[in-house]
Coordinates of C-alpha atoms in Angstrom, one line a residue:
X206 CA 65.7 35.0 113.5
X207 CA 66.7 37.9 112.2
X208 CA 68.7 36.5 108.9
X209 CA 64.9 34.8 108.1
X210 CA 63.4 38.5 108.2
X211 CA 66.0 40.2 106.2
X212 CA 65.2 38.1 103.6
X213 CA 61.6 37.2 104.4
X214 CA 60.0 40.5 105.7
X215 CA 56.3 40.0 105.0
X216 CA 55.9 36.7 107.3
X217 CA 52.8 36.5 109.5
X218 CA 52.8 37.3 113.4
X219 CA 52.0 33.5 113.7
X220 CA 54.9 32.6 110.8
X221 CA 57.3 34.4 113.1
X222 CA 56.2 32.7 116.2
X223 CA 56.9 29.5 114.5
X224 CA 60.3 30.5 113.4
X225 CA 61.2 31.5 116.7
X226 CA 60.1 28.2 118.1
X227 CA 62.5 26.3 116.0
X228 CA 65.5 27.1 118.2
X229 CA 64.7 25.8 121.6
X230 CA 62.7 23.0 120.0
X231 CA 65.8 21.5 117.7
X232 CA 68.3 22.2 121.2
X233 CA 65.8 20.8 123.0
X234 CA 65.9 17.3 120.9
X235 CA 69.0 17.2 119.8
X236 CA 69.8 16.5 123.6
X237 CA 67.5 13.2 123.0
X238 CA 68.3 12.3 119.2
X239 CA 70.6 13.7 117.3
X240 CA 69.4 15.2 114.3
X241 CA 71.6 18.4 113.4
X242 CA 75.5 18.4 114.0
X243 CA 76.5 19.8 117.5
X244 CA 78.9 22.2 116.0
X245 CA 76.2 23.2 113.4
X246 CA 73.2 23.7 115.8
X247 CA 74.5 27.1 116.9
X248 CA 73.7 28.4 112.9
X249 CA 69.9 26.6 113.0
X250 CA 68.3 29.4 111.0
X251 CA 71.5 30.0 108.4
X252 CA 72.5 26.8 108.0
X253 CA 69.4 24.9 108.0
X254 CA 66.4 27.1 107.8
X255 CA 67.5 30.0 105.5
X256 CA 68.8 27.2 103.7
X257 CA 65.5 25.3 103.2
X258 CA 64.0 28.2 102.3
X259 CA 66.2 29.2 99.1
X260 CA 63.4 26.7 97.8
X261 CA 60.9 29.7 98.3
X262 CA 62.8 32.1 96.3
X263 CA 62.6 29.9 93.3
X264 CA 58.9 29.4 93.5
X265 CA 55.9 30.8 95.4
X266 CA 53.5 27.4 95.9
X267 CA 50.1 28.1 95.2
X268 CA 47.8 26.8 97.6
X269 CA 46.6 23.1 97.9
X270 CA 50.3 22.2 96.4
X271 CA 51.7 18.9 97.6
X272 CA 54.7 18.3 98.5
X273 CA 57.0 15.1 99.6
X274 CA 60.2 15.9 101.4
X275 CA 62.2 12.8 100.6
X276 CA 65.1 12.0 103.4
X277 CA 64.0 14.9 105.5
X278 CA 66.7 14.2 108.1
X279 CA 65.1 16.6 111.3
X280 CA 63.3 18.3 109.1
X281 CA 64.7 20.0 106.4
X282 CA 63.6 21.1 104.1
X283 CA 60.2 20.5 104.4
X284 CA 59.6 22.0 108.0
X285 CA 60.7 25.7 107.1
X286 CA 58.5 25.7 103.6
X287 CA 55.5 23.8 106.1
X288 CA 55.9 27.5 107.8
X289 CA 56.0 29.5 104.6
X290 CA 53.7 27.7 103.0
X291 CA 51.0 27.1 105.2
X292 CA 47.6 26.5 102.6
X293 CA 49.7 23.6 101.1
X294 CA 50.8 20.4 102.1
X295 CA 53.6 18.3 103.2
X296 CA 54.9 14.8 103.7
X297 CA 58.1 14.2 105.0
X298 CA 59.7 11.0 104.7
X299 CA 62.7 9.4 106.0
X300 CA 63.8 5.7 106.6
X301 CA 64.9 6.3 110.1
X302 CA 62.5 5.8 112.5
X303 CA 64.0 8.5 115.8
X304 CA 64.5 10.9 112.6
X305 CA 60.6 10.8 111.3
X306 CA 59.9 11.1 115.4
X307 CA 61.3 14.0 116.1
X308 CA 60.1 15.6 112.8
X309 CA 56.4 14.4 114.1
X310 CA 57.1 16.2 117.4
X311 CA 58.2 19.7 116.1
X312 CA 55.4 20.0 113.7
X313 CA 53.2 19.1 116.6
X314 CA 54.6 21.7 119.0
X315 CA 54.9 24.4 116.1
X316 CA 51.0 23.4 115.8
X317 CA 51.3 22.8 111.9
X318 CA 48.5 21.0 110.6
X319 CA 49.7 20.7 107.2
X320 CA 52.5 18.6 107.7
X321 CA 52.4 14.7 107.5
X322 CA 55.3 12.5 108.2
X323 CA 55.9 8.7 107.3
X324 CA 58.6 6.3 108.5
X325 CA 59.6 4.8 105.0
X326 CA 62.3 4.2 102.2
X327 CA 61.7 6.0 98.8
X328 CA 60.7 2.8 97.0
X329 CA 57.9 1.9 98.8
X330 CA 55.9 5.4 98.9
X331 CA 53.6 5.6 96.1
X332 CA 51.2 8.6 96.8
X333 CA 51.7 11.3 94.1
X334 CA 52.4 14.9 94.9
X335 CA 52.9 18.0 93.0
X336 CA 56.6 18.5 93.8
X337 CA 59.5 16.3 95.3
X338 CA 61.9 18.3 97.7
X339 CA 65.3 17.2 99.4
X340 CA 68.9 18.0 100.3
X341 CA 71.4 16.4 98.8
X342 CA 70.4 13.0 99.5
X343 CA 71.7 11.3 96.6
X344 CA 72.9 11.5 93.2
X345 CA 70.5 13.5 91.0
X346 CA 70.1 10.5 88.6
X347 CA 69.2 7.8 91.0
X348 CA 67.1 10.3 92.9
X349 CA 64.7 10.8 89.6
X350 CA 64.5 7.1 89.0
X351 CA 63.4 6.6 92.5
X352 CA 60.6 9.2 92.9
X353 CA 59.4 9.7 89.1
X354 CA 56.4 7.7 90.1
X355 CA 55.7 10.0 93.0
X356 CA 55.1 13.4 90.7
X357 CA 51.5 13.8 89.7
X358 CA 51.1 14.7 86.1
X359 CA 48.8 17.5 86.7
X360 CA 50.3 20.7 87.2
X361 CA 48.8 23.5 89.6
X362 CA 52.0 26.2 89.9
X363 CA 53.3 27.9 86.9
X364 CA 56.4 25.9 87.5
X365 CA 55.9 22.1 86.3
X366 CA 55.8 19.3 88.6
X367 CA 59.3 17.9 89.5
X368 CA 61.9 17.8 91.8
X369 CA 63.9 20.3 93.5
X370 CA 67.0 19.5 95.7
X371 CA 69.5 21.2 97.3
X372 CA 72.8 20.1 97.0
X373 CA 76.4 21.2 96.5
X374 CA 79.5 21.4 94.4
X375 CA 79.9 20.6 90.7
X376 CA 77.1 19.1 89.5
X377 CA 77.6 18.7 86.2
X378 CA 78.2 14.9 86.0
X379 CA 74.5 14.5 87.7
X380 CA 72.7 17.0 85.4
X381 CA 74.0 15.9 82.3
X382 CA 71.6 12.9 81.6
X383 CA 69.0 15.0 82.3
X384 CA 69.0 17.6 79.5
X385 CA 66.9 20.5 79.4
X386 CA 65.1 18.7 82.1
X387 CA 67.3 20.3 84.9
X388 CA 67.8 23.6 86.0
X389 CA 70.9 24.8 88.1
X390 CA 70.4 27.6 90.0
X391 CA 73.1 28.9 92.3
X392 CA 71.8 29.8 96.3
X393 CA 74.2 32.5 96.7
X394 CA 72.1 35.0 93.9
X395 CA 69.5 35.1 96.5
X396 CA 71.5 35.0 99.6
X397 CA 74.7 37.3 100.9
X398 CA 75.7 35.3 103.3
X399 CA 79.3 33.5 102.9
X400 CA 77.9 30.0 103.6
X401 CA 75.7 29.9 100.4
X402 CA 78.7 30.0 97.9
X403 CA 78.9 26.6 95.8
X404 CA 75.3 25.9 97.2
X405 CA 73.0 25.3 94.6
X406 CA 69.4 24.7 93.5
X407 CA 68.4 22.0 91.3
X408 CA 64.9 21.9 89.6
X409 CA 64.2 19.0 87.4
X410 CA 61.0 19.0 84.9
X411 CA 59.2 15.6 85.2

């Protein structure tokens, strides 16, 4: 917890009791279903949720913002910007079924009433939202093709709809056939912390 208040010092009494919940609940069901790496669950809140929330440092969502977390894995990282966020909405999708349960569960426990969840592949969603969110998925490229029909084409954040992923490495080859439409940011201008270096953010302007 305390690596999410160094960075994040102004949270709510009721975002820190929700952050705090995260460890016991994700040890708790990773005993049932595995969702995080056993050697990895020990850094939850570096690894995963300070990681998630490199999204917030980007952009501050206004209110009523909606937002799909495509291939949310346990959780992330649409879980930790569900706590950050909580006057917006999001939807986190993922086509395996135990994954999208346990997901359902945590919000449940944390008591997060702005968090939906659907057991689905990419293809067949067709609500629109504001932004698409995700880490590292799949190639940048075949990413945009799938969820282009997802983004709503009216904009409420000073940031355009679009997509922003986490991912890793060089990511050059993916960018490229986007243009000016993608923006590479690098993780580790926000963060200290060893773990972040090579770790980028990707926005992309649909």
């Amino acid at each position: 917890m305390d690596i999410i208040r160094k960075y994040f010092p102004n949270l709510t009494d009721e975002q820190l009791r929700q952050f705090a919940l995260l460890k016991p609940l994700y040890e708790d069901w990773n005993q049932k279903i595995n969702v995080i790496s056993r050697k990895d669950i020990g850094s939850l809140y570096e690894h995963h949720v300070l990681h998630s929330l490199a999204i917030a440092e980007i952009i501050d969502f206004r209110p009523e913002t909606s937002v799909m977390d495509l291939g949310t894995g346990g959780g992330f990282p649409g879980i930790p910007l569900a706590i950050m966020f909580p006057q917006c909405s999001f939807h986190l999708v993922d086509s395996t079924k135990k994954k999208i349960l346990v997901c359902s569960e945590i919000a449940k426990a944390l008591g997060l009433q702005n968090v939906s969840t659907e057991w689905a592949r990419a293809e067949v969603v067709k609500r629109r939202f504001d932004f698409v969110v995700c880490r590292a998925v799949m190639p940048i490229p075949d990413l945009v093709r799938l969820v282009r029909k997802n983004i709503s084409p009216k904009s409420r954040n000073a940031t355009p709809n679009g997509v922003i992923c986490l991912k890793g490495g060089d990511l050059q080859a993916e960018t490229r056939p986007l243009g000016q439409a993608a923006e590479v940011m690098e993780v580790s201008d926000y963060f200290e912390e060893e773990y972040f270096k090579g770790k980028k953010i990707v926005y992309i302007n649909l």
